[in-house]
Short mmCIF file of C-alpha atoms and ligand atoms in Angstrom, two decimals:
data_model
loop_
_atom_site.label_atom_id
_atom_site.label_comp_id
_atom_site.label_asym_id
_atom_site.label_seq_id
_atom_site.Cartn_x
_atom_site.Cartn_y
_atom_site.Cartn_z
CA UNK M 1 -95.49 -150.09 -88.41
CA UNK M 2 -96.45 -151.31 -85.13
CA UNK M 3 -94.47 -154.09 -83.31
CA UNK M 4 -97.48 -156.17 -81.86
CA UNK M 5 -95.42 -158.58 -79.76
CA UNK M 6 -96.15 -157.50 -76.08
CA UNK M 7 -94.62 -159.76 -73.57
CA UNK M 8 -96.44 -158.39 -70.45
CA UNK M 9 -100.14 -158.41 -71.40
CA UNK M 10 -102.37 -158.27 -68.51
CA UNK M 11 -105.52 -158.67 -70.23
CA UNK M 12 -107.21 -157.89 -73.79
CA UNK M 13 -110.65 -157.19 -74.96
CA UNK M 14 -112.09 -156.41 -78.52
CA UNK M 15 -115.27 -154.58 -79.39
CA UNK M 16 -117.08 -153.77 -82.75
CA UNK M 17 -119.42 -150.93 -82.72
CA UNK M 18 -121.47 -149.68 -85.66
CA UNK M 19 -121.94 -146.36 -87.06
CA UNK M 20 -125.50 -144.70 -87.02
CA UNK M 21 -127.17 -142.26 -89.14
CA UNK M 22 -129.57 -139.52 -87.53
CA UNK M 23 -132.90 -139.14 -88.95
CA UNK M 24 -133.71 -136.29 -86.43
CA UNK M 25 -130.52 -134.46 -85.93
CA UNK M 26 -128.42 -133.51 -82.94
CA UNK M 27 -126.96 -130.09 -83.69
CA UNK M 28 -125.96 -127.79 -80.89
CA UNK M 29 -124.54 -128.81 -77.32
CA UNK M 30 -123.77 -127.62 -73.97
CA UNK M 31 -121.11 -128.55 -71.58
CA UNK M 32 -120.53 -131.32 -71.12
CA UNK M 33 -121.68 -133.09 -74.12
CA UNK M 34 -125.40 -132.23 -73.28
CA UNK M 35 -127.52 -132.05 -76.46
CA UNK M 36 -129.57 -128.88 -76.98
CA UNK M 37 -132.37 -131.06 -78.54
CA UNK M 38 -133.16 -134.55 -78.77
CA UNK M 39 -132.33 -136.79 -81.69
CA UNK M 40 -133.28 -140.40 -83.21
CA UNK M 41 -130.93 -142.45 -85.36
CA UNK M 42 -130.85 -145.76 -87.36
CA UNK M 43 -128.02 -148.01 -86.14
CA UNK M 44 -126.05 -149.34 -89.17
CA UNK M 45 -124.43 -152.63 -89.72
CA UNK M 46 -121.76 -152.66 -92.20
CA UNK M 47 -120.16 -149.51 -91.26
CA UNK M 48 -118.26 -150.09 -87.95
CA UNK M 49 -115.13 -149.50 -86.07
CA UNK M 50 -113.14 -152.37 -84.13
CA UNK M 51 -111.09 -151.49 -81.26
CA UNK M 52 -108.77 -153.99 -79.61
CA UNK M 53 -107.43 -152.68 -76.11
CA UNK M 54 -104.64 -154.32 -74.25
CA UNK M 55 -103.53 -153.47 -70.80
CA UNK M 56 -99.76 -153.72 -69.81
CA UNK M 57 -97.59 -152.69 -67.01
CA UNK M 58 -97.11 -148.81 -66.87
CA UNK M 59 -93.41 -147.71 -67.90
CA UNK M 60 -93.81 -143.97 -67.40
CA UNK M 61 -95.62 -141.93 -64.52
CA UNK M 62 -98.03 -140.25 -67.01
CA UNK M 63 -101.54 -140.05 -65.45
CA UNK M 64 -102.96 -142.00 -68.66
CA UNK M 65 -100.42 -144.14 -70.54
CA UNK M 66 -102.28 -144.64 -73.82
CA UNK M 67 -101.14 -145.56 -77.46
CA UNK M 68 -103.52 -145.40 -80.11
CA UNK M 69 -103.02 -147.21 -83.41
CA UNK M 70 -105.33 -146.71 -86.50
CA UNK M 71 -105.04 -149.65 -88.97
CA UNK M 72 -101.40 -150.34 -87.72
CA UNK M 73 -99.98 -146.85 -87.76
CA UNK M 74 -99.75 -144.51 -84.44
CA UNK M 75 -102.55 -141.82 -84.52
CA UNK M 76 -101.22 -138.93 -82.81
CA UNK M 77 -104.12 -136.45 -83.24
CA UNK M 78 -106.90 -138.97 -82.66
CA UNK M 79 -104.78 -140.69 -80.03
CA UNK M 80 -104.59 -137.32 -78.00
CA UNK M 81 -108.16 -136.93 -78.00
CA UNK M 82 -108.68 -140.53 -76.64
CA UNK M 83 -106.05 -139.92 -73.95
CA UNK M 84 -107.62 -136.72 -72.93
CA UNK M 85 -111.15 -138.54 -72.89
CA UNK M 86 -109.75 -141.19 -70.73
CA UNK M 87 -108.03 -138.63 -68.36
CA UNK M 88 -111.02 -136.88 -68.07
CA UNK M 89 -113.24 -139.75 -66.96
CA UNK M 90 -110.65 -141.58 -65.09
CA UNK M 91 -113.00 -142.20 -62.14
CA UNK M 92 -114.94 -144.60 -64.49
CA UNK M 93 -111.76 -146.23 -65.39
CA UNK M 94 -109.74 -146.46 -62.31
CA UNK M 95 -107.53 -149.45 -63.58
CA UNK M 96 -105.94 -146.66 -65.76
CA UNK M 97 -104.11 -145.52 -62.73
CA UNK M 98 -102.19 -148.69 -62.49
CA UNK M 99 -102.08 -149.88 -66.16
CA UNK M 100 -100.94 -148.70 -69.58
CA UNK M 101 -103.58 -149.21 -72.37
CA UNK M 102 -102.82 -149.75 -76.04
CA UNK M 103 -105.66 -149.58 -78.60
CA UNK M 104 -105.54 -150.88 -82.22
CA UNK M 105 -108.62 -149.91 -84.40
CA UNK M 106 -109.90 -150.30 -87.81
CA UNK M 107 -112.76 -149.10 -89.78
CA UNK M 108 -114.87 -151.30 -92.15
CA UNK M 109 -115.28 -148.30 -94.36
CA UNK M 110 -112.45 -146.92 -96.47
CA UNK M 111 -110.49 -144.18 -94.86
CA UNK M 112 -111.38 -141.65 -97.72
CA UNK M 113 -115.04 -142.62 -97.41
CA UNK M 114 -115.93 -139.30 -95.88
CA UNK M 115 -118.06 -141.06 -93.39
CA UNK M 116 -117.84 -139.59 -89.67
CA UNK M 117 -116.24 -142.40 -87.70
CA UNK M 118 -116.39 -140.68 -84.22
CA UNK M 119 -119.62 -142.38 -83.50
CA UNK M 120 -118.50 -145.97 -84.16
CA UNK M 121 -114.99 -145.02 -82.74
CA UNK M 122 -116.03 -143.76 -79.39
CA UNK M 123 -118.68 -146.53 -79.05
CA UNK M 124 -116.16 -149.22 -79.41
CA UNK M 125 -113.66 -147.34 -77.25
CA UNK M 126 -116.15 -146.83 -74.45
CA UNK M 127 -117.29 -150.47 -74.53
CA UNK M 128 -113.75 -151.73 -74.40
CA UNK M 129 -112.73 -149.66 -71.40
CA UNK M 130 -115.90 -150.11 -69.53
CA UNK M 131 -115.60 -153.76 -69.91
CA UNK M 132 -112.22 -153.85 -68.41
CA UNK M 133 -113.78 -151.85 -65.34
CA UNK M 134 -116.48 -154.46 -65.04
CA UNK M 135 -113.99 -157.37 -65.19
CA UNK M 136 -111.88 -155.74 -62.45
CA UNK M 137 -114.91 -155.06 -60.36
CA UNK M 138 -116.32 -158.72 -60.82
CA UNK M 139 -119.37 -157.28 -62.23
CA UNK M 140 -121.43 -158.88 -64.88
CA UNK M 141 -122.29 -157.39 -68.17
CA UNK M 142 -125.97 -156.81 -68.26
CA UNK M 143 -128.46 -154.01 -69.45
CA UNK M 144 -126.86 -151.50 -67.17
CA UNK M 145 -123.57 -152.12 -68.86
CA UNK M 146 -124.74 -150.94 -72.20
CA UNK M 147 -126.45 -147.98 -70.36
CA UNK M 148 -123.12 -146.80 -68.89
CA UNK M 149 -121.39 -147.55 -72.08
CA UNK M 150 -123.79 -144.95 -73.87
CA UNK M 151 -123.14 -142.50 -71.28
CA UNK M 152 -119.46 -142.72 -71.65
CA UNK M 153 -119.54 -143.00 -75.32
CA UNK M 154 -121.51 -139.67 -75.30
CA UNK M 155 -118.68 -137.77 -73.29
CA UNK M 156 -116.29 -138.96 -76.34
CA UNK M 157 -118.72 -137.90 -79.06
CA UNK M 158 -122.44 -137.14 -78.78
CA UNK M 159 -123.67 -139.41 -81.57
CA UNK M 160 -121.63 -142.28 -80.40
CA UNK M 161 -124.17 -142.74 -77.42
CA UNK M 162 -127.05 -143.96 -79.92
CA UNK M 163 -124.54 -146.53 -81.66
CA UNK M 164 -124.48 -148.61 -78.37
CA UNK M 165 -128.20 -149.78 -79.16
CA UNK M 166 -129.61 -151.72 -82.03
CA UNK M 167 -131.99 -150.60 -84.71
CA UNK M 168 -133.34 -147.30 -83.67
CA UNK M 169 -132.09 -145.16 -80.69
CA UNK M 170 -133.08 -141.83 -79.31
CA UNK M 171 -130.93 -139.46 -77.12
CA UNK M 172 -131.98 -136.09 -75.35
CA UNK M 173 -134.35 -135.24 -72.73
CA UNK M 174 -137.89 -134.87 -74.44
CA UNK M 175 -141.11 -134.20 -72.36
CA UNK M 176 -142.92 -136.52 -74.66
CA UNK M 177 -140.90 -139.64 -74.36
CA UNK M 178 -140.50 -141.58 -71.12
CA UNK M 179 -137.27 -142.37 -69.96
CA UNK M 180 -135.52 -140.09 -72.28
CA UNK M 181 -132.20 -138.68 -71.02
CA UNK M 182 -129.49 -136.22 -71.97
CA UNK M 183 -126.81 -138.57 -70.41
CA UNK M 184 -127.50 -141.54 -72.72
CA UNK M 185 -129.37 -143.13 -75.48
CA UNK M 186 -132.37 -145.38 -75.26
CA UNK M 187 -133.60 -148.10 -77.80
CA UNK M 188 -136.72 -147.24 -79.56
CA UNK M 189 -138.48 -150.63 -79.74
CA UNK M 190 -141.94 -150.29 -81.03
CA UNK M 191 -141.21 -150.43 -84.72
CA UNK M 192 -143.65 -151.14 -87.45
CA UNK M 193 -142.57 -153.85 -89.97
CA UNK M 194 -142.36 -151.03 -92.70
CA UNK M 195 -139.16 -149.73 -90.99
CA UNK M 196 -137.64 -153.11 -89.92
CA UNK M 197 -134.55 -153.98 -91.59
CA UNK M 198 -134.39 -150.54 -93.19
CA UNK M 199 -131.65 -149.94 -95.84
CA UNK M 200 -129.23 -147.14 -96.16
CA UNK M 201 -127.19 -146.80 -99.40
CA UNK M 202 -124.36 -144.26 -98.47
CA UNK M 203 -123.33 -142.34 -101.61
CA UNK M 204 -120.00 -141.07 -101.31
CA UNK M 205 -120.21 -137.82 -103.10
CA UNK M 206 -116.99 -136.44 -101.95
CA UNK M 207 -114.17 -138.39 -100.05
CA UNK M 208 -112.02 -135.33 -98.74
CA UNK M 209 -111.86 -134.53 -95.18
CA UNK M 210 -114.79 -131.97 -93.88
CA UNK M 211 -113.86 -128.37 -94.17
CA UNK M 212 -115.70 -127.58 -90.96
CA UNK M 213 -115.73 -129.93 -88.06
CA UNK M 214 -118.96 -131.26 -86.39
CA UNK M 215 -117.47 -129.39 -83.10
CA UNK M 216 -117.34 -126.22 -84.55
CA UNK M 217 -120.71 -126.50 -86.27
CA UNK M 218 -122.34 -127.42 -83.06
CA UNK M 219 -120.63 -124.15 -81.46
CA UNK M 220 -122.06 -122.13 -84.25
CA UNK M 221 -125.47 -122.99 -82.75
CA UNK M 222 -124.76 -120.77 -79.91
CA UNK M 223 -126.06 -117.36 -80.90
CA UNK M 224 -127.77 -118.73 -84.05
CA UNK M 225 -130.72 -116.52 -84.91
CA UNK M 226 -132.91 -119.62 -85.53
CA UNK M 227 -131.65 -121.76 -82.60
CA UNK M 228 -134.48 -121.64 -80.31
CA UNK M 229 -137.06 -122.44 -83.08
CA UNK M 230 -134.72 -125.16 -84.40
CA UNK M 231 -134.24 -126.95 -80.99
CA UNK M 232 -138.19 -127.02 -80.44
CA UNK M 233 -138.75 -128.41 -83.95
CA UNK M 234 -136.23 -131.14 -83.48
CA UNK M 235 -138.01 -132.16 -80.06
CA UNK M 236 -141.43 -132.10 -81.76
CA UNK M 237 -139.95 -134.13 -84.49
CA UNK M 238 -138.22 -136.86 -82.50
CA UNK M 239 -141.60 -137.31 -80.45
CA UNK M 240 -143.47 -137.50 -83.94
CA UNK M 241 -140.87 -139.86 -85.28
CA UNK M 242 -141.44 -142.24 -82.43
CA UNK M 243 -145.08 -142.33 -83.27
CA UNK M 244 -144.35 -142.61 -87.08
CA UNK M 245 -142.10 -145.56 -86.59
CA UNK M 246 -144.79 -147.20 -84.29
CA UNK M 247 -147.53 -146.63 -86.89
CA UNK M 248 -145.70 -147.38 -90.10
CA UNK M 249 -146.59 -144.09 -91.90
CA UNK M 250 -143.97 -144.04 -94.56
CA UNK M 251 -145.04 -140.75 -96.25
CA UNK M 252 -144.46 -139.03 -93.01
CA UNK M 253 -141.23 -140.68 -92.55
CA UNK M 254 -140.07 -139.54 -95.98
CA UNK M 255 -141.15 -135.81 -95.32
CA UNK M 256 -139.45 -135.71 -91.82
CA UNK M 257 -136.13 -137.28 -92.99
CA UNK M 258 -135.78 -135.15 -95.85
CA UNK M 259 -136.72 -131.86 -94.05
CA UNK M 260 -134.46 -132.73 -91.13
CA UNK M 261 -131.47 -133.26 -93.76
CA UNK M 262 -132.14 -129.82 -95.33
CA UNK M 263 -132.88 -128.06 -92.02
CA UNK M 264 -129.33 -129.21 -90.71
CA UNK M 265 -127.53 -127.87 -93.71
CA UNK M 266 -129.68 -124.69 -93.42
CA UNK M 267 -128.30 -124.16 -90.03
CA UNK M 268 -124.83 -124.09 -91.42
CA UNK M 269 -125.90 -121.85 -94.28
CA UNK M 270 -127.40 -119.54 -91.82
CA UNK M 271 -124.80 -119.36 -89.00
CA UNK M 272 -122.91 -116.28 -88.36
CA UNK M 273 -119.75 -117.85 -90.01
CA UNK M 274 -121.70 -119.31 -92.70
CA UNK M 275 -120.61 -122.44 -94.81
CA UNK M 276 -121.71 -124.94 -97.18
CA UNK M 277 -120.87 -128.52 -97.21
CA UNK M 278 -123.19 -129.90 -100.10
CA UNK M 279 -121.65 -130.34 -103.49
CA UNK M 280 -123.31 -130.44 -106.95
CA UNK M 281 -123.38 -134.18 -106.92
CA UNK M 282 -125.44 -133.94 -103.65
CA UNK M 283 -128.09 -131.71 -105.22
CA UNK M 284 -128.08 -133.62 -108.45
CA UNK M 285 -128.79 -136.99 -106.57
CA UNK M 286 -131.25 -135.44 -104.49
CA UNK M 287 -133.22 -134.14 -107.60
CA UNK M 288 -132.94 -137.39 -109.43
CA UNK M 289 -134.00 -139.33 -106.19
CA UNK M 290 -137.10 -137.23 -105.91
CA UNK M 291 -138.16 -137.59 -109.69
CA UNK M 292 -137.57 -141.39 -109.27
CA UNK M 293 -139.98 -141.54 -106.48
CA UNK M 294 -142.62 -139.59 -108.15
CA UNK M 295 -142.43 -141.57 -111.36
CA UNK M 296 -141.72 -145.13 -109.97
CA UNK M 297 -144.05 -144.74 -106.69
CA UNK M 298 -141.04 -146.02 -104.66
CA UNK M 299 -140.81 -144.82 -100.91
CA UNK M 300 -137.38 -143.95 -100.99
CA UNK M 301 -135.77 -140.75 -99.46
CA UNK M 302 -132.66 -139.19 -98.28
CA UNK M 303 -130.89 -137.72 -95.51
CA UNK M 304 -127.50 -136.07 -94.98
CA UNK M 305 -125.10 -135.83 -91.90
CA UNK M 306 -122.76 -132.95 -91.67
CA UNK M 307 -121.02 -133.51 -95.09
CA UNK M 308 -121.98 -133.67 -98.75
CA UNK M 309 -122.70 -137.64 -98.71
CA UNK M 310 -126.11 -138.68 -99.35
CA UNK M 311 -127.82 -141.46 -97.34
CA UNK M 312 -130.57 -142.91 -99.32
CA UNK M 313 -133.03 -144.74 -97.27
CA UNK M 314 -135.66 -147.41 -98.11
CA UNK M 315 -137.70 -150.29 -96.63
CA UNK M 316 -136.06 -153.89 -97.43
CA UNK M 317 -138.84 -154.84 -99.75
CA UNK M 318 -137.78 -152.09 -102.28
CA UNK M 319 -134.08 -152.87 -102.39
CA UNK M 320 -133.85 -154.29 -105.72
CA UNK M 321 -135.75 -151.39 -107.43
CA UNK M 322 -133.76 -148.60 -105.43
CA UNK M 323 -130.44 -150.36 -105.76
CA UNK M 324 -130.88 -150.70 -109.59
CA UNK M 325 -131.84 -147.02 -109.76
CA UNK M 326 -128.60 -146.23 -107.75
CA UNK M 327 -126.35 -148.36 -109.79
CA UNK M 328 -127.75 -147.27 -113.09
CA UNK M 329 -128.95 -143.88 -112.88
CA UNK M 330 -126.86 -141.98 -110.05
CA UNK M 331 -123.38 -143.18 -110.90
CA UNK M 332 -122.40 -139.69 -112.27
CA UNK M 333 -123.37 -138.28 -108.85
CA UNK M 334 -120.97 -140.45 -106.42
CA UNK M 335 -117.40 -141.60 -106.31
CA UNK M 336 -118.52 -144.93 -104.50
CA UNK M 337 -121.62 -146.46 -102.77
CA UNK M 338 -121.71 -148.38 -99.63
CA UNK M 339 -124.84 -150.50 -99.18
CA UNK M 340 -125.61 -150.75 -95.56
CA UNK M 341 -128.71 -151.56 -93.43
CA UNK M 342 -130.22 -151.64 -90.10
CA UNK M 343 -127.92 -153.24 -87.55
CA UNK M 344 -128.07 -155.21 -84.34
CA UNK M 345 -125.62 -152.99 -82.28
CA UNK M 346 -122.21 -153.71 -80.86
CA UNK M 347 -120.46 -157.11 -80.35
CA UNK M 348 -117.72 -158.32 -78.31
CA UNK M 349 -115.04 -160.16 -80.43
CA UNK M 350 -112.26 -162.64 -79.59
CA UNK M 351 -109.40 -160.64 -78.59
C1 DP6 I 401 -124.83 -133.92 -87.95
O1 DP6 I 401 -121.59 -136.47 -82.42
O2 DP6 I 401 -119.98 -135.75 -84.42
O3 DP6 I 401 -124.10 -136.16 -87.46
O4 DP6 I 401 -120.34 -134.53 -80.05
O5 DP6 I 401 -118.83 -132.90 -81.22
O6 DP6 I 401 -118.47 -135.52 -81.32
P1 DP6 I 401 -119.56 -134.33 -81.22
O7 DP6 I 401 -120.42 -134.22 -82.50
P2 DP6 I 401 -121.06 -135.41 -83.48
O8 DP6 I 401 -122.12 -134.76 -84.10
C2 DP6 I 401 -123.08 -135.33 -85.15
C3 DP6 I 401 -123.87 -134.38 -85.95
C4 DP6 I 401 -124.69 -134.94 -87.00
C5 DP6 I 401 -126.02 -135.15 -86.30
C6 DP6 I 401 -126.45 -136.50 -85.64
O9 DP6 I 401 -125.57 -137.49 -85.56
O10 DP6 I 401 -127.30 -136.50 -84.81
#
């Protein structure tokens, strides 16, 4: 366990950053962290990472002197990834030439939830280190702070750049969307009341670590036989989803969301090194959900990230009906459920 008494603290900051769930999926990338297509996600609220970062005097001559704790224990594997990220981007964090940094992080969701934490973790890390840079440069945190943080979060993990913004965010150059960028996400602000305060119930079907990481999955999109068609489709769908969110067309939202989830998994199943991440519980829950929608006329749909866990999406006014259904009819398909909803983006906390 960590000894938390530090006598030579120079300064400390703490940030909380939420996770997000993509409706249009980022799948395939080019160096350095440039997406092959645009994507659009819902920022969550209850699923988040908190990172407290502390600067102290350096005690070694390492380029970046960094220690990373995850829930009180030194995390070697992720710590090395973060140290490399800081080294690669040291021009954005020049104070790291002079000071050592200790990061202490925690996730709001259980370790074994099978929820990808790289989006919320790199979001919080980028915000914390950029906050130091701004303080050393006597710069005020304004809108451009969050744009820069999104760019820096992307360099840690692509999907993290969308977590910096509240509600709905899109990332990736798209001819049909003004100000869209490969470097950072932008907020999608024109949202019909039907899609405001959207709910996401995350059914944890399997809580073991993924067999194939997202990074390997992205790599398999190089030379994928359907890559070009898929990238065009995702760009079209991102632009279409912006319009759907504006108009409030729930039927189109349902269709687009579910087709995106299945297309993502179809890409995995049809890559040269094919693999399958869905589990029997995933399929069973999807079938029951579709039946429930048909019989009860409730506008509920699903999406998936790169794993077996089902994200059940529904407008707030149907919360009671959908949650009763999840708690009563789906229990044999999942191990636990996390009820989450649209969130307001990152927050700075008292360090
Ligand atoms: C299926 O952002 O985890 O969740 O950039 O390699 O860190 P890296 O990948 P990552 O990929 C996310 C893939 C996805 C879809 C999405 O979030 O858009």
